[in-house]
Coordinates of C-alpha atoms and ligand atoms in Angstrom, one line a residue:
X1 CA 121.7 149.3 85.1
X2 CA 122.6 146.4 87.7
X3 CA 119.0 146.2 88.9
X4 CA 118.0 145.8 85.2
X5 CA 120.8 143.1 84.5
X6 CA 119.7 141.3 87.9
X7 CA 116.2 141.5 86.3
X8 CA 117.6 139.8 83.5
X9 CA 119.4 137.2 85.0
X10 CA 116.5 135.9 87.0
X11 CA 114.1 135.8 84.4
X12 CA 116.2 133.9 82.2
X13 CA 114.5 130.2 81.5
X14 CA 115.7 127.5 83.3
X15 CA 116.4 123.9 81.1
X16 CA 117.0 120.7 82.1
X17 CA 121.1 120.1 82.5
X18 CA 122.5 118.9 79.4
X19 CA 122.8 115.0 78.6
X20 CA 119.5 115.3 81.2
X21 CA 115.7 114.7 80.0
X22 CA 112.3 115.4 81.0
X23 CA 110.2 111.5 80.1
X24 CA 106.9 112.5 79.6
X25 CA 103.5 111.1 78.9
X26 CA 102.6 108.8 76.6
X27 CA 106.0 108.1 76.5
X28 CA 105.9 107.6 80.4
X29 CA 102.9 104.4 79.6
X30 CA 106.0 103.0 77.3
X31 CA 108.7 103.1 80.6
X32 CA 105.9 101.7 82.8
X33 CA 105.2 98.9 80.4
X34 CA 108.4 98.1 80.3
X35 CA 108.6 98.0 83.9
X36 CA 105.9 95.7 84.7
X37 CA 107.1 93.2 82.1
X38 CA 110.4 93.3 83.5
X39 CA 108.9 92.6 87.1
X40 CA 106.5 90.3 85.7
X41 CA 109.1 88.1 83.9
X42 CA 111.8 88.3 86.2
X43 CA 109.3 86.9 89.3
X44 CA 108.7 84.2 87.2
X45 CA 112.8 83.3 87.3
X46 CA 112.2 84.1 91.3
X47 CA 114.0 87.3 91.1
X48 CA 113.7 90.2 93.5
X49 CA 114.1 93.7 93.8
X50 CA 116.9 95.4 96.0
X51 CA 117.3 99.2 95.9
X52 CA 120.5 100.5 96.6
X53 CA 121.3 104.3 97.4
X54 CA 121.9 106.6 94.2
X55 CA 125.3 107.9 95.9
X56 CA 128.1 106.1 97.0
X57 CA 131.8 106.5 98.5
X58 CA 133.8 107.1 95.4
X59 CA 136.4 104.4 96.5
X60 CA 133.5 101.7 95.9
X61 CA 133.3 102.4 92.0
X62 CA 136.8 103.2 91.7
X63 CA 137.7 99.3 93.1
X64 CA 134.7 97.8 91.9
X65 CA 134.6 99.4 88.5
X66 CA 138.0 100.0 87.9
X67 CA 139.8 102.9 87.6
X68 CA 141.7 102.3 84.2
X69 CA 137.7 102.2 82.8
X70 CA 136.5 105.0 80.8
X71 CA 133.5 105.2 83.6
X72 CA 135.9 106.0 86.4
X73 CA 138.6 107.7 84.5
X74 CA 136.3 110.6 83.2
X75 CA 132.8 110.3 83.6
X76 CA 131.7 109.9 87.3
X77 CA 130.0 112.7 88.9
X78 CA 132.0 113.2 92.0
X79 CA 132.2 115.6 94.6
X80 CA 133.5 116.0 98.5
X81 CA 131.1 116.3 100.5
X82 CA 131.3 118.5 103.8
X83 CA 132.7 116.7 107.0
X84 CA 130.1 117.0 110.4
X85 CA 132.4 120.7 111.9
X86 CA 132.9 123.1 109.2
X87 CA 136.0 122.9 108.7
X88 CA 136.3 119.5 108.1
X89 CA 136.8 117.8 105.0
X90 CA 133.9 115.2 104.4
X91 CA 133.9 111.8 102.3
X92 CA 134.9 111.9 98.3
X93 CA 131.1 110.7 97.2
X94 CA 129.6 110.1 93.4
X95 CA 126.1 109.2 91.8
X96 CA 126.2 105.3 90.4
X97 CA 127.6 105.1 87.1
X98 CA 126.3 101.5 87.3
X99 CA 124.9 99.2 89.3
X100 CA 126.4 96.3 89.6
X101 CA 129.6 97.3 92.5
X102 CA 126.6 98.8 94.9
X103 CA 124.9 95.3 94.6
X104 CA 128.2 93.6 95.9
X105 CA 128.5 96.0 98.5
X106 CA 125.3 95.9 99.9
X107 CA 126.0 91.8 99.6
X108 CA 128.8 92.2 101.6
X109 CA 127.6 94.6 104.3
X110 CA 124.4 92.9 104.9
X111 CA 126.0 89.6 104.7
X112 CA 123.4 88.3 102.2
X113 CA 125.5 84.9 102.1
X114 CA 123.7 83.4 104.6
X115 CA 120.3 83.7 101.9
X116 CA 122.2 80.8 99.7
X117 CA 121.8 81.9 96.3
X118 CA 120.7 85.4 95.1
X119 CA 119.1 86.6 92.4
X120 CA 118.1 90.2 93.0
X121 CA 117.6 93.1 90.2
X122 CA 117.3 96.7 90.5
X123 CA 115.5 100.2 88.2
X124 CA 116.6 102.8 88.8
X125 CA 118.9 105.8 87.1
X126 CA 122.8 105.7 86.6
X127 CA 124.9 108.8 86.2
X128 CA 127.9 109.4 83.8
X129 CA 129.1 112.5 82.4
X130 CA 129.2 111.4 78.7
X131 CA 129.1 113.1 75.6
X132 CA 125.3 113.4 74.6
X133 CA 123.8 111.8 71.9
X134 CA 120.6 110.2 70.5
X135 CA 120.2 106.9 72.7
X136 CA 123.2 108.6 75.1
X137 CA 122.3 110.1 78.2
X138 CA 124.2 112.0 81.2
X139 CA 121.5 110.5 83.6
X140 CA 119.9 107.1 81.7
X141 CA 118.3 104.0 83.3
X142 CA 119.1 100.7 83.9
X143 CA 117.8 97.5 84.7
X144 CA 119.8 95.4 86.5
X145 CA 119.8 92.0 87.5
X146 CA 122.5 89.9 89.5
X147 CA 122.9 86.1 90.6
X148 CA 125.5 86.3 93.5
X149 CA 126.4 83.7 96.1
X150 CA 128.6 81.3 97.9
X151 CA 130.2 78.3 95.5
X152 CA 128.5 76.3 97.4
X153 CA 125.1 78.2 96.8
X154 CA 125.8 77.0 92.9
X155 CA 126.9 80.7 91.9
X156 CA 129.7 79.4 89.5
X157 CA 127.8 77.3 87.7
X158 CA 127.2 77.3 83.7
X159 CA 123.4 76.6 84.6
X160 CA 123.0 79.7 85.7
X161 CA 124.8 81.9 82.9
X162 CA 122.1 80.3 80.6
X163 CA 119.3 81.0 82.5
X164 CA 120.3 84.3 83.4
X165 CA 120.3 85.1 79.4
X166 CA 117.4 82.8 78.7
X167 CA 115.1 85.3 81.4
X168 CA 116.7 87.9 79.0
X169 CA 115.9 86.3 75.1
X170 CA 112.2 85.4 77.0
X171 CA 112.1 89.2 78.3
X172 CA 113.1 91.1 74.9
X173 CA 110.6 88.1 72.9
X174 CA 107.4 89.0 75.8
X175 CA 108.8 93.2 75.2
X176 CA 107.9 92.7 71.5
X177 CA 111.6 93.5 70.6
X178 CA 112.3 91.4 67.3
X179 CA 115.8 90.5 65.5
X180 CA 117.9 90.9 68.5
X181 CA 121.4 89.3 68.3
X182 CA 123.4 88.0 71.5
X183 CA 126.5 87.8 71.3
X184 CA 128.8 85.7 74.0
X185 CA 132.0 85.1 74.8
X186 CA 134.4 83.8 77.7
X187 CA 136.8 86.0 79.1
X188 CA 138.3 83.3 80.9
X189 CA 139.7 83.4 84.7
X190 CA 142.6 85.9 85.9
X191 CA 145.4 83.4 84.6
X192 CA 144.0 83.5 81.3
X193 CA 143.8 87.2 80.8
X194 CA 146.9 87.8 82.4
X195 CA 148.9 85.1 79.4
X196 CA 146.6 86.7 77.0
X197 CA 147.1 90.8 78.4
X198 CA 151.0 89.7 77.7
X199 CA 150.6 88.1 74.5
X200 CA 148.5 91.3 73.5
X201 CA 150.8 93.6 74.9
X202 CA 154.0 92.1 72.5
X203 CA 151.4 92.0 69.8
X204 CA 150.5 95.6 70.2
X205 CA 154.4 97.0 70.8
X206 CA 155.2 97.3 66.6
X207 CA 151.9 98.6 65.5
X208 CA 151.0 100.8 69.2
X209 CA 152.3 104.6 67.8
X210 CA 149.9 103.5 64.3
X211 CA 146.8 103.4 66.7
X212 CA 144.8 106.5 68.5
X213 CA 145.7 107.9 71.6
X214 CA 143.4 106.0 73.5
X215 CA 144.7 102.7 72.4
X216 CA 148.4 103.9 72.7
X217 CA 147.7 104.2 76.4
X218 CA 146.0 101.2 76.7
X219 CA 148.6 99.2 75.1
X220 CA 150.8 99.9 78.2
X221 CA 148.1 100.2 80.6
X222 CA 145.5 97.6 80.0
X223 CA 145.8 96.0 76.2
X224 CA 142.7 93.9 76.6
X225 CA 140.9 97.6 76.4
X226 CA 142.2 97.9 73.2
X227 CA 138.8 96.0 71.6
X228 CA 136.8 98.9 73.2
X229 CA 138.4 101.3 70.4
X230 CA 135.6 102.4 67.9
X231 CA 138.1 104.4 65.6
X232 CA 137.8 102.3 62.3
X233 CA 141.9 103.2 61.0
X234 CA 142.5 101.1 64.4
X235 CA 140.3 98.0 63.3
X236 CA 142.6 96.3 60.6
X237 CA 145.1 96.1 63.3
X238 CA 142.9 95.0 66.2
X239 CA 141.6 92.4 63.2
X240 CA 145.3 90.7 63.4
X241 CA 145.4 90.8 67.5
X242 CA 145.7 87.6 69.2
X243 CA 142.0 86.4 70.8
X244 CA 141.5 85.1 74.5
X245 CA 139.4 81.9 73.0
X246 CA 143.2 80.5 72.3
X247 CA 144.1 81.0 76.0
X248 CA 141.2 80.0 77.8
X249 CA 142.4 76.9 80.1
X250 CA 140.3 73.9 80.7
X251 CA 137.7 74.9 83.6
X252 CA 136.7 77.9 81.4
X253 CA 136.7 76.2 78.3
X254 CA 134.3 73.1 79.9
X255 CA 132.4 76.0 81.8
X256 CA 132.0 78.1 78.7
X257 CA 131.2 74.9 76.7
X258 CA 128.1 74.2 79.4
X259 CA 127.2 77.5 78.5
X260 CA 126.0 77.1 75.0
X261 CA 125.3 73.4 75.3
X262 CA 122.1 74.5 77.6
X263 CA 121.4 77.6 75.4
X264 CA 121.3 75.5 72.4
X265 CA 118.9 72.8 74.4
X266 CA 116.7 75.8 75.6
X267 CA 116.4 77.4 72.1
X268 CA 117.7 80.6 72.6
X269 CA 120.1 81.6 69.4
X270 CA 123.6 83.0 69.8
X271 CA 126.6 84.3 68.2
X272 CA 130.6 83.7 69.5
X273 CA 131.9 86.9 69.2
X274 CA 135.7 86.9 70.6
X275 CA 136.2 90.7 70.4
X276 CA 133.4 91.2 73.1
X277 CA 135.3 91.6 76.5
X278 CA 133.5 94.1 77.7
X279 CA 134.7 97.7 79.4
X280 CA 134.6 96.5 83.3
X281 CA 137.9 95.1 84.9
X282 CA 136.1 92.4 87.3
X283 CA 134.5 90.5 84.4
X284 CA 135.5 86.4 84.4
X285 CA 134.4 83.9 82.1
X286 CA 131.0 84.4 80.5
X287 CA 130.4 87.8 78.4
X288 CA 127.2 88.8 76.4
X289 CA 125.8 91.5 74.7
X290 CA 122.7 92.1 73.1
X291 CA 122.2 94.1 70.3
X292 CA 119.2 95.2 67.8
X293 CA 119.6 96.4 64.5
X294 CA 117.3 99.7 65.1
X295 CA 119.5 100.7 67.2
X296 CA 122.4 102.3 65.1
X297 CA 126.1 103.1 66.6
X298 CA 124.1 102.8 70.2
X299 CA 123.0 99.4 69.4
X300 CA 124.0 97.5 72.3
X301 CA 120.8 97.4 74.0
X302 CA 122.8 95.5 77.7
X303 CA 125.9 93.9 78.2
X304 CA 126.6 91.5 80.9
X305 CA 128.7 88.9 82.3
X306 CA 130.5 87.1 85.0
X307 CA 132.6 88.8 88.1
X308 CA 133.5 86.4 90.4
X309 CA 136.6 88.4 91.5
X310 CA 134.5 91.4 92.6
X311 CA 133.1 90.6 96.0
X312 CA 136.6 89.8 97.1
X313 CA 138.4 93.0 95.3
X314 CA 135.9 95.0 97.5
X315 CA 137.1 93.2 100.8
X316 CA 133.9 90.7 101.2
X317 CA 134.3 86.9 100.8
X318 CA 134.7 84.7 97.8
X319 CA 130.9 85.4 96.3
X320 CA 130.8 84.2 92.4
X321 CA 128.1 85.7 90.5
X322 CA 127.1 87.2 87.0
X323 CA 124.4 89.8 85.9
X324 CA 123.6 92.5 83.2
X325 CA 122.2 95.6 82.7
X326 CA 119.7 97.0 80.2
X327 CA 119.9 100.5 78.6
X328 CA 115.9 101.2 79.3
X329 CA 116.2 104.5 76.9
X330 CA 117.5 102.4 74.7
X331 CA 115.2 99.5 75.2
X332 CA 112.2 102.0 75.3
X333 CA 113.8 103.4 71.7
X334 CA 113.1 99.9 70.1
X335 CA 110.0 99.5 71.2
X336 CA 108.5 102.9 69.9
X337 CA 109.5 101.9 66.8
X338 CA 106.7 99.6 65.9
X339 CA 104.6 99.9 69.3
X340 CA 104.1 103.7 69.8
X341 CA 103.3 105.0 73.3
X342 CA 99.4 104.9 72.8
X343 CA 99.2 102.0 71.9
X344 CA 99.9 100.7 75.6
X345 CA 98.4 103.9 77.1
X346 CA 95.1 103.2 78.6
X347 CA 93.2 106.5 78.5
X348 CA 90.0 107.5 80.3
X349 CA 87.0 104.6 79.9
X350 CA 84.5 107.8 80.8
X351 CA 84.7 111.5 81.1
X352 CA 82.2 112.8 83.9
X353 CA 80.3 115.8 82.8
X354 CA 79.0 117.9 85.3
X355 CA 76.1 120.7 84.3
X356 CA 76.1 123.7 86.4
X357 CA 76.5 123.6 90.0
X358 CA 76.6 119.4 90.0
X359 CA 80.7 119.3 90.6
X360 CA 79.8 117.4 94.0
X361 CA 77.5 115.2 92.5
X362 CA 79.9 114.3 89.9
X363 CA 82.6 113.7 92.1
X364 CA 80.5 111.4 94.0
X365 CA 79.9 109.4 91.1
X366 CA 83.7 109.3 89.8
X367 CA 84.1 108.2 93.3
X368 CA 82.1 105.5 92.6
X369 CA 83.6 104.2 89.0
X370 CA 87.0 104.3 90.1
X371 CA 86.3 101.8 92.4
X372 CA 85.4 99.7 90.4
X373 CA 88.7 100.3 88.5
X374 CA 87.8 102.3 85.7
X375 CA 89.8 105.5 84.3
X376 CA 87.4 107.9 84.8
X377 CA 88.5 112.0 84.1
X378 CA 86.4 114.4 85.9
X379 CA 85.0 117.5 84.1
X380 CA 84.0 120.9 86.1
X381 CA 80.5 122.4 86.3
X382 CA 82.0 125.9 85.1
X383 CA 81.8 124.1 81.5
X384 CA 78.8 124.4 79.3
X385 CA 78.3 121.1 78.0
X386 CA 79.4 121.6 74.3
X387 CA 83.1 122.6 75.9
X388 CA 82.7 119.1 78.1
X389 CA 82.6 117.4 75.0
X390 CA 85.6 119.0 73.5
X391 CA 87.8 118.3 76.7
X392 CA 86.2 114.5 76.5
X393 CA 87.5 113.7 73.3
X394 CA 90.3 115.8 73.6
X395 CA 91.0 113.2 76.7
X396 CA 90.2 110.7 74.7
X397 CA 88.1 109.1 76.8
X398 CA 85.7 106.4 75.0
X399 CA 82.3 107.6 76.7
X400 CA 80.8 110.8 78.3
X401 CA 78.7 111.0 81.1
X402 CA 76.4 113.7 81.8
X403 CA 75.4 114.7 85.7
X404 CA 72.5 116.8 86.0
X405 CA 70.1 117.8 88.2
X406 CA 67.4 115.4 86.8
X407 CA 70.1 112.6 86.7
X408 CA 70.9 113.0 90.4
X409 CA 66.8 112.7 91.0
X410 CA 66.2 110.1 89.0
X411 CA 69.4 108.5 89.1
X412 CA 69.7 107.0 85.6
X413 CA 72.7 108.8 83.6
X414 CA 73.4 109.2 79.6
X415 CA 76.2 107.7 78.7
X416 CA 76.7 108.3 75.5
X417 CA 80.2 106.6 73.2
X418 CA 81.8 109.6 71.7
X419 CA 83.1 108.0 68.8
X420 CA 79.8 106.6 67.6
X421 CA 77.2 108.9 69.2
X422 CA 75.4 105.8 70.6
X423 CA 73.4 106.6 73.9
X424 CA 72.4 104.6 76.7
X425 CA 70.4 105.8 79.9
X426 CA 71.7 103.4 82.8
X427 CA 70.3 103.0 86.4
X428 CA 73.6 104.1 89.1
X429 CA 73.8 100.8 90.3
X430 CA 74.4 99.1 87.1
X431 CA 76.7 101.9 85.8
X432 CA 80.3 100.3 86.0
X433 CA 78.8 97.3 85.1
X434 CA 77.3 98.4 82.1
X435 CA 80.5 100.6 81.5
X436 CA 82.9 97.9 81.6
X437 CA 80.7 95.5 79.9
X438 CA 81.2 97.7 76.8
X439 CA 85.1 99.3 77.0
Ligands
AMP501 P1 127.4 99.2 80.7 O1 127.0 99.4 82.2 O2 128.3 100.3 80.2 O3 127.7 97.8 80.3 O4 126.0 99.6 79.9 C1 124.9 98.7 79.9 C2 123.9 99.3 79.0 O5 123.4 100.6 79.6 C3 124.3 99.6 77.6 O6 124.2 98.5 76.8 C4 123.4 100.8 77.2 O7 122.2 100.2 76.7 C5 123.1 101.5 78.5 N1 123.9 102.7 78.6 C6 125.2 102.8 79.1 N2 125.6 104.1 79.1 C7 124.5 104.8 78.7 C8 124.2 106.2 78.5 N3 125.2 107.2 78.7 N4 123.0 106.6 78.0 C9 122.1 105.7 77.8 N5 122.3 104.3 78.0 C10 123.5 103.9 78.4

C-alpha cells in the first residue's frame, strides 16, 4: 500500500506555481519585439541598461517601498535565509516586487553620483504574491527606466519629467499601441502632503466606519491611500475628499506647470487627473499613469513618477530623480490584439532537405546560409522526401531545398517556393544570394 501511494505521489504531474506562466513561442517573437523597441528607443533618449540582482535584503523594500504599501504589507516573497554556521540565523531576504528601490541602492553603493546625470533602465521579472488574474501575475515583467542624480546634475528639473514621458508616448506610438491616455498629476513635496494627509484625515473621521476595511485603516494610517480603494460604495465619498492640487505650494505648482507647458510644446496629449497619487510612499511632485482602453480593470499599462526623497530615506545623499515602470504582460496583451505573434515572427527563409545518407552534406550547406544570415531549419536524411515537405510547411519555411547526391556533384540545388511550387536550380555560390534576393 505505501509503495503504491509513493508511486502515486511521484508520478503526479508537476505545473507551473500558480500566478506563474510558461511564455512561449510565437508569443516569445511578441516579448522580443517589444524588447528591441524598448532598447532601440530608449538609446535614442541615451538610456542605459543596469541589471540589478533578483533578491534583496528585505529592509531595502520595506524603507524604499514602504511598509504601509499593499506590496510590502502582503505580497513580498520573503524568506530567512541560512546564516554561514548552522545554527545561525541568516539575512531576512525577498525577490523584487519592483524595481525602482534596487536602482537607488545600487546608486548609492556604487556611488553613481560622480556620473552626473543618470538615466539607466532595467527588464527583467518582479515578484508579488497577488491574487491571479487575466493581466495579473505572481511573477510579471517590468520595464523600468529611472533618471537619478545630483541637483546639480539637473535631476529636479521639469525638463526632464517631460522627456521622461515624451520617450514613453514616442515608445507606445513606435509599439503600435493606439488610444492610450496619460494621466498626470503632482503630488507635491512632503509639506504638501503632510497639510493635505491632515486635511484628509478630518475629512475622512465622519464618513471612515461607511468605508471598507481597507480604507478604515488607512484613514488613521495613511489617508492619502485612501484613492487606491477600487470598492465602488467607497467612491461617492472619496468623490467629496479634499485634492492635493489645492495644497500644492509654489515650487510644485511652477515645477508642475513646466511640466505640461513642454508636454504641450512637444505634442504629447494629457489628462490632469487629481485622484492619481499612486501606491508608493517616496513619490514627490510629478505622477503619471498610462492607460489603454483594451485593457479592462488591469488597464494601467505603467505608472510612474518622482521620488526625490528616496535616495536619502535609504541612507545615500540627496539624489532627485523620477522613473516608471511598464507592465510588459500587460503591454504584450495590447499589442496581440491587433498585431498577433506571427506577424512579427520571422520563420525559416529555407528548409534544407537532405535525401538519404546526405545529413553531412546538408549541414554543410545550412552552415553556409546561416552565415549569411538566413533562418534556415535543417531536415534529417531518415526522411523520405514527401515527409520533408510536410515538416517544411509545417515550419513554415518559404522555400525547400533538396541535398542529394547529384546536387553535391554537381553543386547546383532545387530550390523550389512551397507556396507557389516555382523551382529554381541555383549554382552554391550564388545560393544566399539568390535566396535572399527573393524572401
Ligand atoms: P507598480 O510598480 O505597482 O506601479 O506597477 C507598474 C506596472 O506594472 C503596472 O502598471 C502594471 O502594468 C504592472 N504590474 C504590477 N503588478 C502586476 C502584476 N501582479 N501582474 C502583472 N503586471 C503587473
Amino acid at each position: 500500500m505505501a509503495k503504491a501511494q509513493e508511486h502515486k505521489v511521484s508520478t503526479k504531474m508537476i505545473k507551473a506555481v500558480r500566478g506563474t506562466r510558461d511564455l512561449l513561442p510565437p508569443e516569445t517573437a511578441l516579448w522580443n519585439f517589444v524588447e528591441t523597441t524598448v532598447r532601440d528607443v530608449f538609446r535614442a533618449y541615451n538610456f542605459q541598461e543596469i541589471r540589478t540582482p533578483l533578491f534583496e535584503e528585505t529592509a531595502l523594500f520595506a524603507r524604499g517601498v514602504g511598509e504601509e504599501t499593499d506590496i510590502v504589507a502582503k505580497e513580498m516573497y520573503t524568506w530567512q535565509d541560512r546564516g554561514r554556521a548552522a545554527s545561525e540565523k541568516g539575512q531576512s531576504l525577498t525577490l523584487r516586487p519592483e524595481a525602482t528601490a534596487g536602482i537607488v541602492r545600487a546608486y548609492i553603493e556604487n556611488k553613481m553620483w560622480d556620473r552626473g546625470l543618470n538615466k539607466l533602465y532595467l527588464l527583467g521579472p518582479m515578484f508579488r504574491r497577488e491574487r491571479p488574474q487575466k493581466g495579473r501575475y505572481r511573477q510579471f515583467y517590468q520595464i523600468d527606466a529611472e533618471i537619478i542624480g545630483p541637483s546639480s546634475a539637473g535631476s529636479e528639473s521639469p525638463a526632464r519629467d517631460a522627456e521622461l514621458l515624451e520617450m514613453l508616448a514616442t515608445l507606445l506610438d513606435r509599439l503600435g499601441i493606439a488610444n492610450w491616455n496619460l494621466q498626470l498629476n503632482s503630488v507635491g513635496c512632503p509639506n504638501d502632503r503632510a497639510n493635505f494627509n491632515e486635511a484628509l484625515r478630518r475629512a475622512l473621521e465622519p464618513v471612515k466606519d461607511r468605508m471598507c476595511v481597507d480604507c478604515q485603516r488607512r484613514a488613521v494610517t495613511n489617508p492619502l491611500r485612501v484613492f487606491d480603494c477600487k470598492v465602488p460604495e467607497d467612491q461617492p465619498i472619496i468623490e467629496k475628499l479634499p485634492r492635493i492640487s489645492q495644497f500644492l505650494d509654489e515650487g510644485c505648482r511652477t515645477h508642475f506647470e513646466a511640466v505640461q507647458a513642454i508636454l504641450t510644446k512637444v505634442g504629447v496629449p494629457f489628462s490632469l487627473n487629481d485622484r492619481l497619487v499612486r501606491g508608493l510612499d517616496y513619490y514627490t511632485r510629478t505622477a503619471f499613469e498610462f492607460t489603454h482602453g483594451a485593457l479592462g480593470a488591469q488597464n494601467a499599462i505603467l505608472g510612474g513618477g518622482r521620488y526625490d526623497g528616496l535616495s536619502e530615506a535609504l541612507g545615500g545623499p540627496a539624489a532627485p530623480g523620477i522613473g516608471f515602470a511598464i507592465g510588459e504582460d500587460r503591454l504584450v496583451m495590447s499589442l496581440q490584439e491587433n498585431a498577433p505573434a506571427g506577424s512579427v515572427l520571422r520563420k525559416p527563409d529555407v528548409y534544407v532537405a537532405p535525401m538519404a545518407g546526405m545529413n553531412g552534406d546538408a549541414a554543410r550547406l545550412a552552415r553556409e546560409l546561416r552565415r549569411h544570415d538566413l533562418v534556415v531549419e535543417l531536415g534529417d536524411d531518415a526522411f523520405r522526401l514527401k515527409k520533408s515537405f510536410e515538416a517544411a510547411t509545417k515550419a513554415g519555411a518559404k522555400y525547400i531545398l533538396i541535398v542529394g547526391e547529384n546536387e553535391v556533384n554537381t553543386d547546383v540545388f532545387t530550390l523550389k517556393n512551397l507556396a507557389t511550387g516555382e523551382q529554381f536550380a541555383v549554382p552554391r555560390a550564388q545560393l544566399s544570394a539568390k535566396i535572399l534576393g527573393l524572401i
